[in-house]
Short mmCIF file of C-alpha atoms and ligand atoms in Angstrom, two decimals:
data_model
loop_
_atom_site.label_atom_id
_atom_site.label_comp_id
_atom_site.label_asym_id
_atom_site.label_seq_id
_atom_site.Cartn_x
_atom_site.Cartn_y
_atom_site.Cartn_z
CA MET A 1 -1.36 -4.54 5.98
CA SER A 2 2.08 -4.79 4.30
CA GLU A 3 4.91 -6.86 5.71
CA HIS A 4 6.85 -3.80 6.61
CA TYR A 5 4.55 -2.74 9.36
CA TYR A 6 5.71 -3.15 12.89
CA GLY A 7 3.31 -0.95 14.90
CA GLU A 8 0.47 -2.48 16.88
CA GLY A 9 -3.11 -2.34 15.81
CA ARG A 10 -4.37 -0.73 12.59
CA PRO A 11 -1.91 1.51 10.76
CA LEU A 12 -2.84 5.11 10.28
CA LEU A 13 -1.58 5.10 6.66
CA SER A 14 -1.11 2.10 4.48
CA VAL A 15 0.54 2.38 1.05
CA SER A 16 0.44 -0.66 -1.24
CA ASN A 17 2.13 -1.15 -4.69
CA LEU A 18 2.17 2.60 -5.35
CA LYS A 19 3.39 3.61 -8.81
CA LYS A 20 3.88 6.90 -10.45
CA TYR A 21 5.01 6.74 -14.03
CA PHE A 22 5.46 10.03 -16.13
CA PRO A 23 4.81 9.31 -19.76
CA VAL A 24 7.40 10.63 -22.20
CA ARG A 25 5.79 11.86 -25.48
CA LYS A 26 7.40 12.38 -28.81
CA GLY A 27 6.55 13.33 -32.34
CA LEU A 28 3.61 15.16 -33.88
CA LEU A 29 1.00 12.78 -32.42
CA ARG A 30 2.68 13.13 -28.93
CA ARG A 31 2.75 9.40 -28.68
CA VAL A 32 3.97 7.84 -25.49
CA VAL A 33 7.41 6.41 -26.24
CA ALA A 34 8.58 5.60 -22.74
CA ASN A 35 7.78 6.07 -19.01
CA VAL A 36 9.78 7.62 -16.28
CA LYS A 37 9.26 5.28 -13.45
CA ALA A 38 9.56 7.79 -10.60
CA VAL A 39 7.84 5.58 -8.07
CA ASP A 40 7.86 1.92 -8.96
CA ASP A 41 5.78 -0.25 -6.76
CA ILE A 42 6.42 0.83 -3.12
CA SER A 43 4.59 -0.36 -0.06
CA PHE A 44 4.85 0.79 3.57
CA ASP A 45 2.64 1.46 6.53
CA ILE A 46 2.79 4.16 9.19
CA ALA A 47 1.48 3.72 12.66
CA PRO A 48 -0.31 6.40 14.77
CA GLY A 49 2.35 8.57 16.24
CA GLU A 50 5.09 7.05 14.12
CA THR A 51 7.61 8.87 11.98
CA LEU A 52 8.96 7.02 8.87
CA GLY A 53 12.01 8.55 7.31
CA LEU A 54 12.23 8.19 3.51
CA VAL A 55 15.68 8.78 2.13
CA GLY A 56 17.65 8.46 -1.15
CA GLU A 57 19.60 10.58 -3.59
CA SER A 58 17.81 13.33 -5.47
CA GLY A 59 15.68 11.96 -8.30
CA CYS A 60 15.09 8.66 -6.51
CA GLY A 61 11.37 9.22 -6.25
CA LYS A 62 10.98 10.07 -2.62
CA THR A 63 9.24 13.51 -3.12
CA THR A 64 6.93 12.09 -5.81
CA ALA A 65 6.00 9.30 -3.47
CA GLY A 66 4.97 11.74 -0.76
CA ARG A 67 2.97 13.86 -3.13
CA SER A 68 1.33 10.81 -4.84
CA LEU A 69 0.06 9.41 -1.65
CA LEU A 70 -1.57 12.67 -0.84
CA ARG A 71 -2.99 12.91 -4.33
CA LEU A 72 -1.24 16.22 -5.01
CA ILE A 73 -0.21 14.41 -8.17
CA LYS A 74 -2.30 11.52 -9.51
CA PRO A 75 -0.57 8.18 -8.93
CA THR A 76 -0.48 5.76 -11.91
CA SER A 77 -1.69 2.77 -9.79
CA GLY A 78 -1.60 1.41 -6.22
CA HIS A 79 -3.64 1.68 -3.11
CA VAL A 80 -3.49 4.17 -0.16
CA GLU A 81 -5.62 3.75 2.90
CA PHE A 82 -5.92 6.34 5.67
CA GLU A 83 -7.53 5.04 8.89
CA GLY A 84 -8.78 2.11 6.77
CA LYS A 85 -10.44 4.35 4.08
CA ASP A 86 -9.41 4.44 0.34
CA VAL A 87 -7.72 7.73 -0.42
CA LEU A 88 -7.06 7.38 -4.14
CA GLY A 89 -10.63 6.54 -5.01
CA ALA A 90 -12.15 9.11 -2.75
CA SER A 91 -14.75 11.57 -4.06
CA GLY A 92 -14.43 15.29 -3.76
CA SER A 93 -16.14 15.64 -0.41
CA GLU A 94 -14.35 12.55 0.99
CA MET A 95 -11.11 14.09 -0.21
CA ARG A 96 -11.79 17.30 1.66
CA LYS A 97 -11.91 15.31 4.91
CA PHE A 98 -8.67 13.57 4.02
CA ARG A 99 -7.10 16.94 3.19
CA ARG A 100 -7.77 18.14 6.75
CA ASN A 101 -6.03 15.16 8.16
CA MET A 102 -3.18 14.75 5.74
CA GLN A 103 -1.00 17.82 5.28
CA ILE A 104 2.39 18.62 3.76
CA ILE A 105 5.35 20.91 4.74
CA PHE A 106 7.28 21.84 1.66
CA GLN A 107 11.09 22.10 1.29
CA ASP A 108 11.40 25.73 0.20
CA PRO A 109 9.88 28.14 2.76
CA TYR A 110 10.77 30.98 0.33
CA ALA A 111 8.62 29.58 -2.50
CA SER A 112 5.83 28.00 -0.59
CA LEU A 113 4.48 31.17 1.14
CA ASN A 114 2.64 33.73 -0.94
CA PRO A 115 4.64 36.91 -0.58
CA ARG A 116 1.49 39.07 -0.87
CA MET A 117 -0.28 37.39 2.00
CA SER A 118 0.25 38.31 5.72
CA VAL A 119 1.11 35.58 8.23
CA ASN A 120 -2.50 35.80 9.48
CA ASP A 121 -3.92 35.26 5.99
CA ILE A 122 -1.51 32.42 5.21
CA ILE A 123 -2.22 30.48 8.37
CA SER A 124 -5.98 31.25 8.63
CA GLU A 125 -6.79 30.44 4.97
CA GLY A 126 -7.38 26.70 5.62
CA ILE A 127 -9.20 27.38 8.89
CA ARG A 128 -11.70 29.61 7.08
CA VAL A 129 -12.01 27.38 4.02
CA HIS A 130 -12.79 24.35 6.11
CA GLY A 131 -15.12 26.39 8.39
CA LEU A 132 -13.11 25.80 11.52
CA ALA A 133 -13.58 29.23 12.94
CA ASP A 134 -16.74 31.05 14.05
CA ASN A 135 -15.61 34.43 12.66
CA ARG A 136 -12.55 36.35 11.67
CA LYS A 137 -11.62 37.11 15.33
CA ASP A 138 -11.83 33.45 16.28
CA ALA A 139 -9.64 32.53 13.23
CA GLU A 140 -7.09 35.19 14.29
CA SER A 141 -7.05 33.85 17.74
CA GLN A 142 -6.33 30.44 16.44
CA VAL A 143 -3.48 31.82 14.38
CA ARG A 144 -1.98 33.49 17.46
CA ASP A 145 -2.10 30.22 19.26
CA LEU A 146 -0.47 28.42 16.38
CA LEU A 147 2.34 30.95 16.23
CA GLU A 148 3.05 30.37 19.89
CA ARG A 149 3.08 26.63 19.29
CA VAL A 150 5.72 26.93 16.64
CA LYS A 151 7.59 29.39 18.83
CA LEU A 152 7.06 32.57 16.84
CA ASP A 153 6.00 35.81 18.50
CA PRO A 154 2.18 36.27 17.88
CA ALA A 155 2.97 39.99 17.56
CA TYR A 156 4.29 39.15 14.09
CA ILE A 157 0.80 38.11 12.92
CA ASN A 158 0.40 40.97 10.39
CA ARG A 159 3.91 40.75 8.85
CA TYR A 160 4.72 39.35 5.45
CA PRO A 161 6.99 36.42 4.59
CA HIS A 162 9.92 38.57 3.36
CA GLU A 163 10.17 39.94 6.92
CA PHE A 164 11.28 36.53 8.29
CA SER A 165 14.37 34.38 8.10
CA GLY A 166 14.36 30.92 6.37
CA GLY A 167 13.92 29.13 9.69
CA GLN A 168 11.06 31.50 10.77
CA ARG A 169 9.31 31.01 7.37
CA GLN A 170 9.53 27.19 7.84
CA ARG A 171 7.90 27.74 11.22
CA ILE A 172 5.04 29.59 9.49
CA GLY A 173 4.77 26.63 7.01
CA ILE A 174 4.46 24.26 9.95
CA ALA A 175 1.81 26.45 11.64
CA ARG A 176 -0.16 26.43 8.38
CA ALA A 177 0.08 22.66 8.15
CA LEU A 178 -1.00 22.38 11.80
CA SER A 179 -3.91 24.80 11.43
CA LEU A 180 -6.35 22.06 10.26
CA LYS A 181 -5.35 19.76 13.23
CA PRO A 182 -4.15 17.02 10.93
CA LYS A 183 -3.09 13.49 12.10
CA PHE A 184 -0.48 12.95 9.38
CA ILE A 185 2.07 15.28 7.76
CA VAL A 186 4.44 14.73 4.86
CA CYS A 187 7.54 16.70 5.69
CA ASP A 188 9.00 17.05 2.18
CA GLU A 189 12.62 17.88 2.53
CA ALA A 190 11.24 20.20 5.22
CA VAL A 191 14.70 21.19 6.72
CA SER A 192 17.00 20.60 3.66
CA ALA A 193 17.13 24.31 2.66
CA LEU A 194 18.08 25.48 6.22
CA ASP A 195 21.46 25.98 7.81
CA VAL A 196 22.54 23.03 9.90
CA SER A 197 21.97 24.76 13.33
CA ILE A 198 18.54 25.84 12.26
CA GLN A 199 17.80 22.36 10.91
CA ALA A 200 18.22 20.98 14.43
CA GLN A 201 15.87 23.54 15.94
CA VAL A 202 13.11 22.77 13.38
CA ILE A 203 13.55 19.03 13.83
CA ASN A 204 13.21 19.44 17.58
CA LEU A 205 10.11 21.56 17.05
CA LEU A 206 8.63 18.88 14.79
CA MET A 207 9.35 16.18 17.41
CA ASP A 208 7.74 18.32 20.23
CA LEU A 209 4.60 18.93 18.07
CA ARG A 210 4.42 15.21 17.22
CA ASP A 211 4.46 14.28 20.79
CA GLU A 212 1.97 17.10 21.82
CA PHE A 213 -0.54 16.33 19.05
CA GLY A 214 0.09 12.61 18.47
CA LEU A 215 1.10 13.39 14.83
CA SER A 216 2.51 10.85 12.36
CA TYR A 217 5.13 11.95 9.79
CA LEU A 218 6.55 10.76 6.53
CA PHE A 219 9.89 12.50 6.79
CA VAL A 220 11.43 12.81 3.33
CA ALA A 221 15.08 13.83 3.16
CA HIS A 222 18.18 13.09 1.02
CA ASP A 223 20.43 13.03 4.10
CA LEU A 224 20.43 9.97 6.36
CA SER A 225 21.86 12.01 9.25
CA VAL A 226 18.82 14.37 9.07
CA VAL A 227 16.21 11.58 9.43
CA ARG A 228 18.15 9.65 12.21
CA HIS A 229 17.08 11.84 15.07
CA ILE A 230 13.35 12.08 14.25
CA SER A 231 12.50 8.76 12.63
CA HIS A 232 11.28 5.60 14.30
CA ARG A 233 11.84 3.73 11.13
CA VAL A 234 13.74 4.50 7.98
CA ALA A 235 13.05 3.43 4.36
CA VAL A 236 15.77 3.88 1.69
CA MET A 237 14.75 4.48 -1.87
CA TYR A 238 16.82 3.87 -5.02
CA LEU A 239 15.39 4.38 -8.57
CA GLY A 240 11.81 4.45 -7.54
CA LYS A 241 11.92 1.37 -5.28
CA ILE A 242 12.27 0.87 -1.49
CA VAL A 243 15.48 -1.22 -1.16
CA GLU A 244 15.59 -1.44 2.70
CA ILE A 245 13.33 -0.54 5.58
CA ALA A 246 14.02 -1.04 9.23
CA LYS A 247 13.87 0.51 12.63
CA THR A 248 16.22 3.47 12.69
CA LYS A 249 18.60 1.91 15.25
CA ASP A 250 18.87 -1.36 13.22
CA LEU A 251 19.29 0.42 9.93
CA PHE A 252 22.21 2.48 11.23
CA SER A 253 23.86 -0.34 13.23
CA ASN A 254 23.27 -3.24 10.78
CA PRO A 255 22.55 -2.02 7.21
CA LYS A 256 21.84 -4.99 4.90
CA HIS A 257 21.57 -3.47 1.46
CA PRO A 258 24.83 -2.34 -0.27
CA TYR A 259 23.20 0.98 -1.21
CA THR A 260 22.26 1.70 2.44
CA GLN A 261 25.78 0.69 3.45
CA ALA A 262 27.25 3.12 0.95
CA LEU A 263 24.98 5.94 2.03
CA LEU A 264 25.78 5.33 5.74
CA SER A 265 29.51 5.25 5.10
CA ALA A 266 29.23 8.97 4.05
CA VAL A 267 27.43 10.01 7.23
CA PRO A 268 29.86 11.78 9.67
CA VAL A 269 30.40 9.94 12.95
CA ALA A 270 30.34 11.55 16.41
CA ASN A 271 33.79 10.18 17.27
CA PRO A 272 36.29 11.29 14.55
CA THR A 273 38.91 8.78 15.64
CA ALA A 274 36.48 5.86 15.02
CA LYS A 275 37.56 4.05 11.86
CA LYS A 276 34.99 4.07 9.14
CA GLU A 277 35.64 3.10 5.46
CA ARG A 278 33.96 5.30 3.03
CA ILE A 279 32.28 3.45 0.20
CA VAL A 280 32.36 5.60 -2.89
CA LEU A 281 29.70 4.73 -5.41
CA GLN A 282 30.94 4.83 -9.02
CA GLY A 283 28.87 6.45 -11.77
CA ASP A 284 25.60 8.35 -11.68
CA VAL A 285 22.17 7.14 -10.86
CA PRO A 286 20.77 5.53 -14.07
CA SER A 287 17.79 7.03 -15.76
CA PRO A 288 14.49 5.99 -14.31
CA MET A 289 13.26 5.85 -17.96
CA ASN A 290 15.34 2.95 -18.61
CA PRO A 291 16.33 1.32 -15.30
CA PRO A 292 18.94 -1.46 -15.41
CA SER A 293 17.80 -5.02 -15.68
CA GLY A 294 17.86 -7.42 -12.74
CA CYS A 295 18.70 -5.35 -9.69
CA PRO A 296 18.44 -1.70 -10.54
CA PHE A 297 21.53 -0.97 -8.38
CA HIS A 298 23.74 -3.45 -10.14
CA THR A 299 25.48 -0.78 -12.26
CA ARG A 300 26.94 0.98 -9.14
CA CYS A 301 26.99 -1.86 -6.51
CA PRO A 302 30.42 -2.61 -5.10
CA ARG A 303 29.23 -6.18 -4.39
CA VAL A 304 27.56 -6.94 -7.71
CA MET A 305 27.45 -10.68 -8.83
CA ASP A 306 26.51 -12.13 -12.21
CA VAL A 307 22.97 -13.04 -11.04
CA CYS A 308 22.33 -9.33 -10.11
CA LYS A 309 22.47 -8.26 -13.79
CA SER A 310 19.73 -10.57 -14.98
CA GLU A 311 17.46 -11.58 -12.04
CA VAL A 312 15.28 -9.31 -9.91
CA PRO A 313 16.51 -9.85 -6.28
CA PRO A 314 14.18 -11.14 -3.64
CA THR A 315 12.82 -9.15 -0.66
CA ARG A 316 14.01 -10.66 2.64
CA THR A 317 12.10 -9.69 5.80
CA ALA A 318 13.18 -10.59 9.28
CA ASP A 319 10.75 -11.10 12.19
CA ASP A 320 11.45 -7.57 13.48
CA GLY A 321 10.35 -6.13 10.11
CA HIS A 322 13.91 -5.28 8.85
CA SER A 323 13.48 -5.84 5.23
CA TYR A 324 15.81 -5.47 2.15
CA THR A 325 15.83 -6.43 -1.44
CA CYS A 326 19.06 -8.02 -2.55
CA HIS A 327 20.54 -11.34 -3.76
CA LEU A 328 22.99 -11.32 -0.82
CA ASP A 329 21.72 -13.23 2.18
CA GLU A 330 23.35 -11.35 5.04
FE1 SF4 B 1 24.22 -5.40 -5.20
FE2 SF4 B 1 23.37 -7.63 -6.34
FE3 SF4 B 1 22.39 -6.89 -4.00
FE4 SF4 B 1 21.75 -5.57 -6.16
S1 SF4 B 1 21.17 -7.62 -5.71
S2 SF4 B 1 22.34 -4.74 -4.21
S3 SF4 B 1 23.67 -5.65 -7.36
S4 SF4 B 1 24.50 -7.47 -4.44
#
């Protein structure tokens, strides 16, 4: 169990030292000349019923992390356990069982639904493949029930994706993920493509479903204000690494890592008269192919010190699980 865990009992999902490097090949012989370190040694646990938010700028590795732990892409190394069982080393039939329990909702509801399939076919596909229905009629009745759960009219069952709005399509994606009665769902930027008012509705729906079915989520987003409402804890990623992880309230009220502090300074506050100094980060995110030495954030950190350029910072963890990786001892 990693030090970041704060739930009681056995975690539902345990990720240790997960890495995903993409080789860069060049020349006639396609020799590997470098690696893009998309996910670089991350560890975290998720408790039953818990939502962990995973945030960071685009390209920080959060989407790759979510897909690697589900084995949608093959991780380079690391260990993932689901209910105490090894996921990355699982055989084909073992993986089928994991697939039922570990689902994903994709960012783009336009691209992730096959335009030639009806809602009934899209949602019932997994039910039929996994033999969860006695016959076609039973599958259809399960689909109608799922449509109701995601607050779509079951009368739409024979319609096609293009007949729905973005928010409605994402509800279809959620119903598809729920169709196998999973315990864990990766929500991969699941609301990022939606208008703000629709985002709130979909987040509320995901929270209701979590409570109704006892689901756990890894909620991946680039926007801290989006994860705040739904997450019990939040992990912040930068250049493939988790730089801070804490209970949501603690992270927002007492961020320790300068990168988290900068991200939070850009989040709008409810009271516009409240003073808040915006920390503007200079420069772009460095290439994950050639990350900076020492602390990978040192090229943009407003509080950088000499030691940061040469020495990898330590990870400091408080008793309540609030953990951050920095040379500053806050
Ligand atoms: Fe900034 Fe140094 Fe901390 Fe990195 S280790 S976040 S550069 S203060």
